[in-house]
Amino acid sequence: MMNFDPRVSCGSLNTDHTGRHILLAGWVDALRDHGDILFIHLRDRTGIVQVVFDPGKAPSQVCETAASLRSEHCIRVTGTVIAREPGTENPHLDTGTIEVAADGLDILSAADPLPFPISEKSMVAGTGAAGTDTVNEELRLQYRFLDLRRPSMQEKLFKRHRIMACIRRFLDGRGFYEVETPMLTRSTPEGARDYLVPSRHYPGDFYALPQSPQLFKQLLMVAGFERYYQIVRCFRDEDLRPNRQPEFTQLDLEASFIDEEFIYQLFEKLVPEMFAVGGISVSTPFPRMTWHQAMETTGTDRPDLRFGMTFVDATDLFTDTGYAIFKQIVDRGGCIKGINVKGQSDHLSKNVLQNEYAKQIVPEFGARGMTWMRVTGGKLDSNIVQFFSGHEQQRIMERFNARDGDVLMIIADTSWHTVCTALGQLRLHVAGRLHLIPEDVYKPLWVTDFPLFEAGADGLTSCHHPFTMPSSTEFDPENEEDCLALTSRSYDLVMNGEELGGGSIRINDRTLQDKIFKALGLSGKEIQDKFGFFLKGLSFGTPPHGGIALGMDRVISMILGASSIREVIAFPKNRRAFCPMTGAPSGVSDTQLAELGLGAGSADQALPGAAPEADLVETLSWVSRIQISENEQAAVRQAVTNAQAMALTLESHAGNLNDREPVYRIFPATARTREGTRPQQHPLAENRDLLKNAPDVSGGYFKVAGILE
Ligand code: ASP
């Protein structure tokens, strides 16, 4: 047995330890061979210290072992702390004024040659430290266990831990209980696809991994917990985006007998504490903006308030204009808005404005075009300025507060939404291009009163989720216009143009919840199937309640200034939702599939101990999901034997079929009852659950297993 007690951590050493004999354990970060003397950097999770193997001081056997050291060998060292010779200190290291003169060494485990360098600290003062910034991310993810040895990666995960610890301490101090909710559950309606897990015990049925614990946290309120939170993994099978992960971590929270104000005040205390872990100060109170104001002034529901350039509405200036395009738009009830890019005319030439922005960039944002005006010599200058009267030009200057050197960029369209969203993207584009967004500034805000519904191709959908309390309960669920005019008691927390989280006050009245489901076009049966258990809960004295969830990977990467959320997750998937280290997702064996009643091999392998030859009838019964009673078995066996005989006859006439492509035929599914029995529909058939496990179902047809054909 090897003794590690008392082990001293590398990062804790300083001149106070001089003269002490100590025991260290860790990894060889770097080596420098000075002829006889070998220097190494020894690293553990607390830091790095230099260890010297000097044949003049250390036993020869120790020096011999030291000669075989390589990067990332895991070792145990004993030695004495000594002050470094003046002039040999290493300013790259916190422990750079001392070193350890080794007298003992054990190689605990050797390391293979590394796929990329791990060391981030140079051994020699004045030379650049190594790093993995240039290492391909895919390779880093494949060897994540090595990538995570890098002090900078460990630092990020330690800070992540501290942010999580800060949340737990904060919420515990305010009476919140952390309660775990199921990972294997039913689908939750957060608007994404579910990750499904097939059930072995219920072949053909699936659990869904939670998109969020929404329904459970509401049921905890029904259950009287009053204050719940959970730092929880959520799963959403969404389209791939660079900064998205199939599984991500939420701070999920819910409380009873509260209103919006409670959530605002709670998070205006918690968020600054979380950001303080990264040394960032966030000022309070957070400003609030309704969704409508946000759209009107920034064209987005997540405004970036680090810079100005908010929208100026100029529609009313052009009711009688001679500029036909604007006139027509105003006459048709459209909207004209613009931004003033202050003092930037030197950086926005006519050519850039006309040929890049008006002709290419703005059309990509969905608007037909853009009108621009530069201000020089107290006057507007543009390719269309002659169409505006002197008075109009004067009023434009006033409305936009335009001064020499300013550039006005204006978008007009019959659709308010198009103007806002295109101008919003333009605002961000110009600010990014001209470096107008200050760094190291953090501007939070609450965006409130979102629309309750939005119109989709198949009717209404919820903007947040269907459990959000509408601002008015007086509406006709069958009147789409009525519904679309509703706002909700919802709120998003936005920081620097990113949505960090969102939540709402919930519906706690069963009748109102039913009305919302109806507006969403769900039939009574669908409501019952999907949410029956939840509605039951709502019918037993549900307290008024509300909550919020923050996307913690995003919050942490913002606090740490990380380039992507993958940098703050220990084992993330890559941009394509694939894990280069484990190779997940991966195929599974036919046996596993068969056990789950899935895949081609399921028919014969799923049946315990029943190869088709062993019991053809039982296999047939399993494949077809038709119970064959004992007294029917002989007849079925005979029928199958006849079918086989016929197949053989056919084959003998057709020749060898092995090298031909199989022919698939589709048969209409018709219900046949056995003679002498009363026709009766099984409840599974009524719900269309009966064919759920068929490999291919389309309308009233399904593809039957080859053996049945
Ligand atoms: N469940 C919601 C979400 O994941 C958050 C909430 O409404 O509390 O977005």
XYZ file of C-alpha atoms and ligand atoms in Angstrom:
718
model
C 0.000 0.000 0.000
C 1.288 3.457 -0.813
C 1.060 6.270 1.657
C -0.330 9.615 0.471
C -0.599 11.144 3.891
C 0.168 13.962 4.531
C 0.029 15.000 0.888
C 0.620 18.686 0.218
C -1.041 20.333 -2.772
C 1.271 21.808 -5.400
C -0.529 25.167 -5.617
C -0.383 25.762 -1.872
C 3.417 25.935 -1.682
C 5.213 29.208 -1.006
C 8.325 30.521 0.710
C 6.779 29.743 4.134
C 7.331 26.056 3.307
C 11.071 26.491 2.724
C 13.016 23.765 4.466
C 10.008 21.465 4.896
C 10.117 17.894 3.703
C 6.893 17.182 1.836
C 4.965 14.626 -0.197
C 3.405 15.599 -3.522
C 1.343 13.644 -6.054
C 0.136 14.670 -9.504
C 1.023 14.721 -13.190
C 4.173 15.697 -15.084
C 3.108 18.934 -16.763
C 6.446 19.637 -18.470
C 10.099 18.525 -18.366
C 13.414 20.258 -18.960
C 16.588 18.199 -19.074
C 19.671 20.236 -18.122
C 22.337 17.643 -18.752
C 22.631 16.003 -15.365
C 19.822 17.860 -13.644
C 16.195 17.229 -14.586
C 13.524 19.820 -13.875
C 9.844 18.989 -14.045
C 6.633 20.888 -13.491
C 4.408 18.819 -11.244
C 0.707 19.633 -11.545
C -2.299 18.791 -9.446
C -5.705 20.485 -9.459
C -4.460 23.310 -7.240
C -1.490 24.418 -9.319
C 2.039 23.667 -10.483
C 5.362 23.482 -8.706
C 8.858 22.872 -10.047
C 10.578 19.692 -8.860
C 14.351 19.215 -9.324
C 16.093 15.872 -9.655
C 19.746 16.641 -8.893
C 22.165 13.665 -8.826
C 24.220 15.603 -6.276
C 21.308 15.494 -3.811
C 18.897 12.725 -4.798
C 19.662 8.981 -4.590
C 20.933 7.641 -7.921
C 18.021 5.223 -8.235
C 15.579 8.158 -7.982
C 17.448 10.022 -10.714
C 17.384 6.928 -12.901
C 13.622 6.609 -12.531
C 13.273 10.350 -13.163
C 15.097 9.936 -16.479
C 12.190 7.796 -17.698
C 9.528 10.423 -16.884
C 7.358 11.648 -19.743
C 4.591 14.255 -19.987
C 1.445 13.302 -18.052
C 2.946 10.364 -16.158
C 1.152 10.247 -12.835
C 3.747 10.325 -10.034
C 4.381 10.602 -6.307
C 7.336 12.725 -5.186
C 8.978 13.433 -1.862
C 11.457 16.224 -1.341
C 12.407 19.418 0.421
C 11.096 22.877 -0.421
C 13.906 25.272 -1.254
C 13.991 28.911 -2.307
C 15.028 29.407 -5.918
C 18.310 31.054 -6.759
C 17.762 34.757 -7.416
C 17.159 35.274 -11.141
C 15.718 31.789 -11.652
C 12.201 32.581 -10.370
C 9.367 31.811 -12.806
C 6.756 34.603 -12.947
C 4.398 32.259 -14.884
C 3.896 30.188 -11.731
C 2.231 31.197 -8.457
C 4.828 28.972 -6.798
C 7.597 30.439 -8.961
C 9.841 31.589 -6.075
C 10.409 28.088 -4.702
C 11.082 24.572 -5.969
C 11.195 21.089 -4.497
C 14.495 19.182 -4.343
C 13.321 15.589 -4.861
C 14.641 12.648 -2.876
C 11.931 10.106 -3.685
C 9.899 9.239 -6.793
C 7.286 6.630 -7.711
C 5.687 6.393 -11.115
C 2.095 5.603 -10.245
C 0.978 5.259 -13.844
C 2.712 5.989 -17.125
C 1.053 7.986 -19.918
C 1.093 7.181 -23.619
C 2.353 9.903 -26.007
C -0.221 12.714 -25.960
C -2.555 13.560 -28.860
C -2.052 17.277 -28.071
C -0.077 19.306 -25.518
C -1.727 19.806 -22.156
C 0.772 22.059 -20.451
C -0.250 25.713 -20.289
C 2.697 27.027 -18.258
C 6.103 27.692 -19.688
C 9.039 26.377 -17.632
C 11.241 29.279 -18.572
C 10.555 32.896 -17.648
C 9.820 35.077 -20.644
C 8.791 32.337 -23.097
C 5.182 31.982 -24.182
C 3.078 29.405 -22.382
C 1.836 26.484 -24.409
C -1.915 26.109 -24.928
C -4.493 24.165 -26.848
C -6.212 27.104 -28.484
C -5.076 25.849 -31.849
C -6.033 22.223 -31.221
C -8.953 20.986 -33.244
C -12.068 20.914 -31.053
C -13.079 17.480 -32.296
C -9.754 16.067 -31.065
C -10.192 17.834 -27.724
C -13.639 16.302 -27.360
C -12.390 12.865 -28.347
C -9.751 13.031 -25.580
C -11.889 15.126 -23.235
C -10.335 13.425 -20.179
C -6.990 14.944 -21.248
C -8.486 18.250 -22.347
C -10.015 18.537 -18.871
C -6.570 18.138 -17.293
C -5.711 21.599 -18.584
C -5.791 24.099 -15.714
C -7.883 26.558 -17.759
C -10.570 23.902 -18.333
C -10.523 22.856 -14.689
C -10.885 26.492 -13.699
C -14.068 26.781 -15.780
C -15.600 23.721 -14.185
C -14.570 24.826 -10.676
C -16.271 28.177 -11.353
C -19.331 26.353 -12.686
C -19.407 24.427 -9.438
C -19.122 27.642 -7.449
C -21.977 29.274 -9.365
C -24.162 26.215 -8.721
C -23.118 26.225 -5.055
C -24.015 29.916 -4.855
C -27.493 29.169 -6.239
C -28.060 26.325 -3.774
C -26.919 28.402 -0.807
C -29.028 31.371 -1.899
C -32.220 29.388 -2.453
C -31.778 27.201 0.599
C -31.556 30.401 2.625
C -34.922 31.467 1.234
C -36.849 28.320 1.992
C -36.642 26.603 -1.397
C -36.455 22.794 -1.420
C -34.505 21.034 -4.145
C -36.702 18.181 -5.359
C -35.767 15.740 -8.113
C -38.279 14.938 -10.818
C -38.313 11.960 -13.217
C -36.040 11.587 -16.205
C -38.194 8.829 -17.663
C -41.548 10.432 -18.124
C -44.219 11.532 -20.575
C -43.694 14.167 -23.189
C -43.694 17.789 -21.878
C -44.843 20.469 -24.293
C -41.897 22.895 -24.541
C -42.182 22.962 -28.303
C -39.279 20.694 -29.285
C -39.116 17.033 -30.284
C -38.746 14.528 -27.483
C -35.912 12.096 -26.983
C -37.706 8.799 -26.610
C -36.682 5.756 -24.612
C -38.312 2.468 -25.582
C -39.750 0.429 -22.768
C -38.846 -3.263 -22.533
C -41.694 -4.004 -20.173
C -44.252 -2.323 -22.418
C -43.074 -3.227 -25.914
C -43.980 -0.496 -28.366
C -44.368 2.116 -25.627
C -41.873 4.850 -24.874
C -40.802 7.112 -22.085
C -39.837 10.653 -23.079
C -36.836 12.388 -21.532
C -38.086 15.650 -20.013
C -37.842 18.829 -22.095
C -38.253 20.505 -18.706
C -39.813 19.506 -15.373
C -42.693 21.938 -16.060
C -45.628 19.697 -15.188
C -43.895 18.108 -12.212
C -42.952 21.422 -10.655
C -46.533 22.597 -11.015
C -47.720 19.364 -9.420
C -45.291 20.016 -6.553
C -47.164 23.272 -6.041
C -50.440 21.305 -6.053
C -48.736 19.058 -3.503
C -48.150 22.054 -1.248
C -44.346 22.408 -1.407
C -44.712 26.167 -1.984
C -41.075 26.731 -2.953
C -39.225 24.343 -5.241
C -36.057 24.507 -7.274
C -33.876 22.031 -9.079
C -30.660 22.202 -11.037
C -31.792 19.773 -13.643
C -30.859 18.253 -16.979
C -33.371 18.835 -19.785
C -33.468 17.184 -23.202
C -34.721 18.679 -26.456
C -34.277 17.132 -29.871
C -34.018 20.374 -31.822
C -32.394 21.305 -35.107
C -28.621 21.556 -34.811
C -27.143 24.955 -33.977
C -23.544 25.685 -33.025
C -24.341 26.837 -29.490
C -26.984 24.271 -28.665
C -26.729 20.936 -26.886
C -29.252 18.096 -26.951
C -29.053 17.985 -23.163
C -28.594 21.100 -21.109
C -28.890 22.245 -17.514
C -31.629 24.470 -16.172
C -32.079 26.201 -12.866
C -35.772 25.405 -12.596
C -37.857 27.139 -9.953
C -41.490 27.433 -8.892
C -43.272 29.111 -5.978
C -46.842 29.400 -4.697
C -48.808 32.416 -3.508
C -46.620 34.778 -5.482
C -46.857 37.154 -8.404
C -44.362 38.447 -10.993
C -42.833 40.852 -8.496
C -41.628 37.972 -6.313
C -39.709 36.421 -9.214
C -38.232 39.767 -10.302
C -36.977 40.570 -6.821
C -35.630 37.087 -6.173
C -33.630 37.018 -9.397
C -32.452 40.605 -9.070
C -30.670 39.376 -5.922
C -29.560 35.967 -7.202
C -28.253 36.978 -10.655
C -25.753 39.573 -9.317
C -24.448 36.955 -6.850
C -23.951 34.455 -9.653
C -22.154 36.988 -11.841
C -19.990 38.071 -8.900
C -18.374 34.586 -9.040
C -16.896 35.728 -12.358
C -15.969 39.127 -10.918
C -18.771 40.832 -12.846
C -21.001 43.426 -11.269
C -24.578 43.626 -12.487
C -26.568 46.622 -11.351
C -30.133 46.472 -10.072
C -33.042 46.968 -10.399
C -33.259 45.358 -13.835
C -35.184 47.524 -16.296
C -38.456 46.105 -17.631
C -39.883 46.322 -21.106
C -43.040 44.799 -22.481
C -42.625 42.508 -25.462
C -44.372 45.151 -27.584
C -42.005 47.917 -26.487
C -39.024 45.651 -27.105
C -40.207 44.908 -30.638
C -41.081 48.564 -31.295
C -37.672 49.856 -30.247
C -35.210 47.044 -30.964
C -37.086 44.617 -33.232
C -36.380 41.628 -30.993
C -37.726 40.017 -27.841
C -34.189 39.938 -26.432
C -32.882 43.486 -26.783
C -29.206 44.197 -26.391
C -29.110 47.309 -24.205
C -25.330 47.697 -24.234
C -25.677 50.262 -26.989
C -28.304 52.711 -28.229
C -29.504 53.041 -31.821
C -33.051 52.247 -30.761
C -35.737 52.663 -33.406
C -37.302 55.974 -34.322
C -40.834 55.740 -35.753
C -41.251 58.155 -38.638
C -44.445 56.818 -40.233
C -46.471 59.974 -39.497
C -43.875 62.189 -41.234
C -44.692 60.673 -44.599
C -48.487 60.839 -44.879
C -48.271 63.392 -47.720
C -44.809 62.710 -49.045
C -43.819 63.008 -52.668
C -41.710 59.861 -52.339
C -44.089 57.343 -53.883
C -42.718 54.208 -52.156
C -43.198 55.685 -48.673
C -46.558 57.195 -49.608
C -47.952 53.865 -50.792
C -46.738 52.082 -47.683
C -48.288 54.685 -45.380
C -51.554 54.618 -47.359
C -51.702 50.840 -46.952
C -51.375 51.087 -43.186
C -47.655 50.214 -43.161
C -44.873 51.477 -40.995
C -41.598 53.413 -41.456
C -38.863 53.196 -38.848
C -35.179 53.914 -38.778
C -32.034 54.117 -36.708
C -29.538 56.929 -36.377
C -25.984 55.610 -36.536
C -24.411 58.569 -34.766
C -21.206 60.078 -36.111
C -20.360 57.107 -38.340
C -20.683 58.587 -41.828
C -16.925 58.248 -42.336
C -17.335 54.493 -41.927
C -20.521 54.144 -43.972
C -19.835 55.369 -47.480
C -22.599 55.832 -50.068
C -21.268 52.750 -51.781
C -21.501 50.608 -48.615
C -24.960 51.957 -47.800
C -26.399 51.477 -51.267
C -24.607 48.465 -52.664
C -24.054 46.427 -49.512
C -26.801 47.348 -47.086
C -29.704 48.416 -49.324
C -29.115 45.842 -52.059
C -27.761 42.801 -50.236
C -27.761 42.777 -46.454
C -31.181 44.209 -45.657
C -33.039 42.023 -48.207
C -31.474 39.024 -46.424
C -33.140 40.250 -43.247
C -36.530 39.957 -44.944
C -37.239 43.577 -45.913
C -37.519 44.703 -49.519
C -34.910 47.394 -49.163
C -33.489 50.217 -47.111
C -33.430 53.983 -47.435
C -30.338 55.772 -46.180
C -29.459 59.399 -45.565
C -26.144 60.857 -44.448
C -25.976 64.223 -42.715
C -23.404 66.714 -44.041
C -23.289 70.471 -43.737
C -26.522 70.418 -41.740
C -28.364 68.738 -44.626
C -29.516 65.281 -45.616
C -27.622 63.661 -48.453
C -28.828 60.535 -50.226
C -29.808 59.099 -53.612
C -33.496 59.889 -52.968
C -33.374 63.026 -50.869
C -34.714 65.135 -53.766
C -38.110 63.434 -53.366
C -38.609 64.976 -49.928
C -39.652 68.601 -49.468
C -37.440 70.937 -47.438
C -39.999 70.834 -44.658
C -40.022 67.032 -44.662
C -36.237 66.931 -44.558
C -36.286 69.315 -41.629
C -38.757 67.133 -39.748
C -36.741 63.970 -40.485
C -33.643 65.676 -39.055
C -35.569 66.653 -35.926
C -37.271 63.303 -35.450
C -33.971 61.412 -35.706
C -32.043 64.047 -33.782
C -29.660 64.051 -36.758
C -26.359 65.954 -36.696
C -23.436 66.191 -39.096
C -21.674 62.843 -39.420
C -24.805 60.830 -38.605
C -26.230 58.164 -40.884
C -29.954 57.376 -40.950
C -30.974 53.880 -42.041
C -34.693 53.534 -42.660
C -36.902 50.541 -43.438
C -40.487 50.840 -44.670
C -42.951 48.023 -45.219
C -46.651 47.317 -45.039
C -45.902 44.798 -42.279
C -44.994 46.193 -38.848
C -43.413 42.875 -38.007
C -41.147 42.909 -41.086
C -39.982 46.459 -40.380
C -39.206 45.649 -36.740
C -37.407 42.353 -37.274
C -35.367 43.536 -40.281
C -34.384 46.794 -38.585
C -33.540 44.831 -35.431
C -31.092 42.665 -37.358
C -29.716 45.717 -39.121
C -29.154 47.449 -35.760
C -27.102 44.490 -34.544
C -25.220 44.149 -37.830
C -24.161 47.795 -37.932
C -23.232 47.825 -34.235
C -21.098 44.697 -34.694
C -19.406 45.937 -37.849
C -18.564 49.341 -36.415
C -17.555 47.913 -32.998
C -20.203 49.933 -31.197
C -20.966 47.218 -28.618
C -18.885 47.732 -25.477
C -17.244 44.622 -24.045
C -17.237 43.729 -20.352
C -20.574 45.490 -19.868
C -23.585 43.506 -18.629
C -27.071 44.878 -19.233
C -29.929 42.768 -17.939
C -33.626 43.408 -18.450
C -37.000 41.733 -18.029
C -39.102 41.401 -21.147
C -42.722 40.972 -20.081
C -46.263 40.574 -21.445
C -45.496 38.335 -24.401
C -48.379 37.436 -26.690
C -50.112 34.332 -25.330
C -50.450 32.659 -28.716
C -48.882 32.869 -32.129
C -50.445 31.781 -35.385
C -48.840 28.723 -36.964
C -49.524 26.753 -40.122
C -51.839 24.419 -38.168
C -53.606 26.968 -35.972
C -52.481 28.583 -32.748
C -49.451 27.613 -30.687
C -48.382 28.877 -27.261
C -45.608 31.462 -27.234
C -44.338 30.181 -23.886
C -46.187 26.969 -22.989
C -49.866 26.170 -22.545
C -49.799 26.567 -18.742
C -49.081 30.300 -18.874
C -51.719 32.562 -17.330
C -53.332 34.890 -19.877
C -53.629 38.543 -18.883
C -57.393 38.260 -19.431
C -59.637 35.256 -18.988
C -62.420 36.776 -21.122
C -61.865 35.360 -24.592
C -63.538 33.030 -27.004
C -61.234 30.039 -27.581
C -62.786 29.471 -30.966
C -62.138 32.998 -32.185
C -58.546 33.118 -33.465
C -58.404 36.901 -33.600
C -59.633 37.142 -30.031
C -56.963 34.687 -28.938
C -54.146 36.370 -30.853
C -54.921 39.664 -29.111
C -54.206 38.114 -25.701
C -50.993 38.783 -23.829
C -49.657 36.573 -21.064
C -48.263 36.980 -17.568
C -44.851 35.834 -18.740
C -41.346 37.204 -18.474
C -37.948 36.527 -19.977
C -34.654 37.423 -18.369
C -32.431 38.908 -21.061
C -28.772 39.901 -20.791
C -26.684 41.511 -23.547
C -29.086 40.370 -26.242
C -29.283 36.767 -25.022
C -32.272 35.114 -23.404
C -30.988 33.632 -20.159
C -34.334 32.236 -19.099
C -38.045 32.686 -18.919
C -41.122 31.829 -16.974
C -44.634 32.837 -16.140
C -47.467 32.929 -13.672
C -49.400 29.707 -14.295
C -53.003 28.821 -14.762
C -54.348 27.327 -11.532
C -57.928 26.915 -12.690
C -58.953 23.760 -14.470
C -61.696 25.413 -16.567
C -59.332 28.088 -17.819
C -56.695 25.468 -18.609
C -59.290 23.545 -20.647
C -60.159 26.730 -22.506
C -56.512 27.278 -23.448
C -56.189 23.697 -24.697
C -59.320 24.244 -26.754
C -57.858 27.419 -28.277
C -54.793 25.359 -29.187
C -57.078 23.062 -31.153
C -56.723 20.013 -28.907
C -59.689 17.664 -28.860
C -61.159 16.470 -25.567
C -59.530 13.108 -26.161
C -56.105 14.598 -26.934
C -56.287 16.751 -23.806
C -57.169 13.703 -21.769
C -54.457 11.517 -23.337
C -51.658 14.038 -22.970
C -52.526 15.981 -19.863
C -55.213 13.963 -18.058
C -52.972 13.350 -15.040
C -52.044 17.006 -14.826
C -55.602 18.279 -15.139
C -56.632 15.878 -12.412
C -54.001 17.554 -10.237
C -55.304 21.029 -11.119
C -58.743 20.003 -9.856
C -57.654 19.558 -6.237
C -57.167 23.019 -4.786
C -54.235 24.335 -6.811
C -52.607 27.413 -5.268
C -51.796 30.418 -7.454
C -48.213 29.844 -8.537
C -45.515 30.782 -11.004
C -41.886 30.163 -11.790
C -38.985 30.486 -14.128
C -36.091 28.493 -15.577
C -32.612 29.748 -16.473
C -30.427 28.028 -19.079
C -27.380 27.501 -16.873
C -24.890 26.531 -19.592
C -25.540 29.861 -21.278
C -25.465 31.809 -18.035
C -22.160 30.227 -17.021
C -20.516 30.716 -20.395
C -21.544 34.390 -20.256
C -20.149 34.794 -16.731
C -16.882 33.107 -17.717
C -16.646 34.779 -21.116
C -16.405 31.333 -22.759
C -16.474 31.076 -26.521
C -19.189 28.402 -26.498
C -21.349 26.505 -24.023
C -19.254 23.405 -24.774
C -16.385 25.082 -22.910
C -18.323 25.002 -19.623
C -19.747 21.473 -19.922
C -17.516 18.591 -18.814
C -18.565 16.131 -21.508
C -20.515 17.955 -24.217
C -21.632 16.691 -27.587
C -20.104 18.408 -30.611
C -21.996 20.820 -32.886
C -23.663 17.867 -34.552
C -25.030 16.394 -31.308
C -22.400 13.628 -31.452
C -19.947 12.644 -28.722
C -16.513 12.023 -30.306
C -15.277 10.418 -27.075
C -17.919 7.733 -26.526
C -19.191 7.633 -30.098
C -22.774 8.251 -28.957
C -25.248 7.975 -30.511
C -24.265 4.517 -31.701
C -25.905 1.396 -33.011
C -27.070 -1.257 -30.587
C -27.134 -4.995 -30.988
C -30.048 -6.771 -32.617
C -30.580 -8.523 -29.317
C -31.060 -5.210 -27.521
C -33.443 -4.036 -30.222
C -35.332 -7.258 -30.130
C -35.690 -7.105 -26.360
C -37.349 -3.764 -26.852
C -39.601 -5.077 -29.576
C -37.807 -2.888 -32.126
C -35.896 -3.486 -35.321
C -35.677 -6.263 -37.833
C -34.409 -8.902 -35.423
C -37.183 -8.438 -32.918
C -39.470 -11.123 -34.252
C -37.410 -14.148 -33.484
C -35.051 -12.867 -30.819
C -37.448 -11.159 -28.513
C -39.332 -14.271 -27.705
C -37.465 -15.830 -24.816
C -35.913 -19.058 -25.988
C -38.056 -19.244 -29.081
C -36.256 -19.370 -32.367
C -38.826 -19.555 -35.195
C -38.015 -23.188 -35.819
C -38.478 -23.989 -32.159
C -41.987 -22.686 -32.025
C -43.271 -21.188 -35.196
C -46.767 -20.564 -33.919
C -45.626 -18.798 -30.773
C -43.314 -16.595 -32.849
C -46.125 -15.831 -35.226
C -48.363 -14.948 -32.321
C -45.691 -12.625 -30.909
C -44.958 -10.924 -34.231
C -48.611 -10.358 -35.021
C -49.550 -9.452 -31.443
C -52.446 -11.911 -31.827
C -53.090 -14.260 -28.997
C -53.395 -17.808 -30.418
C -55.123 -20.083 -27.983
C -54.088 -23.690 -27.570
C -56.996 -25.146 -29.486
C -56.262 -22.852 -32.457
C -52.604 -23.805 -32.664
C -52.991 -26.922 -34.776
C -54.995 -25.077 -37.431
C -52.542 -22.190 -37.524
C -49.592 -24.553 -37.744
C -51.285 -26.316 -40.665
C -51.951 -22.989 -42.413
C -48.327 -21.934 -42.041
C -47.098 -25.280 -43.331
C -49.374 -24.895 -46.366
C -48.049 -21.373 -46.943
C -44.475 -22.601 -46.725
C -45.219 -25.368 -49.188
C -46.730 -22.863 -51.562
C -43.725 -20.591 -51.223
C -41.426 -23.496 -52.051
C -43.508 -24.365 -55.094
C -43.370 -20.750 -56.248
C -39.658 -20.645 -55.743
C -39.107 -23.796 -57.744
C -41.034 -22.213 -60.633
C -39.318 -18.822 -60.318
C -35.770 -20.132 -59.884
C -33.292 -18.836 -57.330
C -34.701 -15.702 -55.682
C -31.755 -15.030 -53.446
C -30.112 -12.516 -55.724
C -33.312 -10.544 -56.397
C -34.429 -7.513 -54.473
C -37.315 -8.409 -52.138
C -40.692 -7.052 -53.172
C -42.625 -5.250 -50.511
C -46.366 -5.210 -50.711
C -48.713 -3.037 -48.709
C -51.948 -4.592 -47.487
C -54.929 -2.596 -46.273
C -55.501 -3.236 -42.591
C -58.907 -4.784 -42.083
C -60.307 -6.136 -38.872
C -61.425 -9.770 -39.072
C -63.122 -11.495 -36.238
C -63.017 -15.178 -35.618
C -66.061 -17.216 -36.391
C -68.447 -17.541 -33.533
C -67.068 -14.629 -31.575
C -68.783 -11.311 -31.061
C -67.019 -8.429 -32.856
C -65.601 -6.170 -30.235
C -63.088 -3.377 -30.572
C -60.125 -3.482 -28.277
C -59.423 -0.178 -26.483
C -55.920 -0.170 -28.000
C -57.434 -0.207 -31.480
C -59.727 2.653 -30.614
C -56.765 4.817 -29.649
C -54.875 3.753 -32.773
C -52.318 2.335 -30.395
C -52.617 -1.118 -31.866
C -50.421 -0.431 -34.874
C -48.102 1.890 -33.051
C -45.314 -0.652 -33.081
C -45.674 -1.670 -36.718
C -42.497 -0.778 -38.610
C -44.265 1.429 -41.095
C -47.747 2.854 -40.662
C -49.346 5.135 -43.180
C -53.009 6.103 -42.978
C -55.057 2.948 -42.531
C -52.235 0.792 -43.916
C -49.293 -0.857 -42.297
C -46.474 -2.985 -43.552
C -46.827 -6.492 -42.271
C -43.880 -8.571 -41.194
C -42.545 -10.770 -44.010
C -43.516 -13.891 -42.146
C -47.209 -12.923 -42.228
C -47.209 -12.260 -45.953
N -40.472 25.211 -18.331
C -40.127 26.472 -18.904
C -38.955 26.288 -19.873
O -38.227 25.316 -19.801
C -39.738 27.489 -17.890
C -40.863 27.892 -17.010
O -41.928 28.273 -17.517
O -40.641 27.882 -15.791
O -38.730 27.148 -20.689
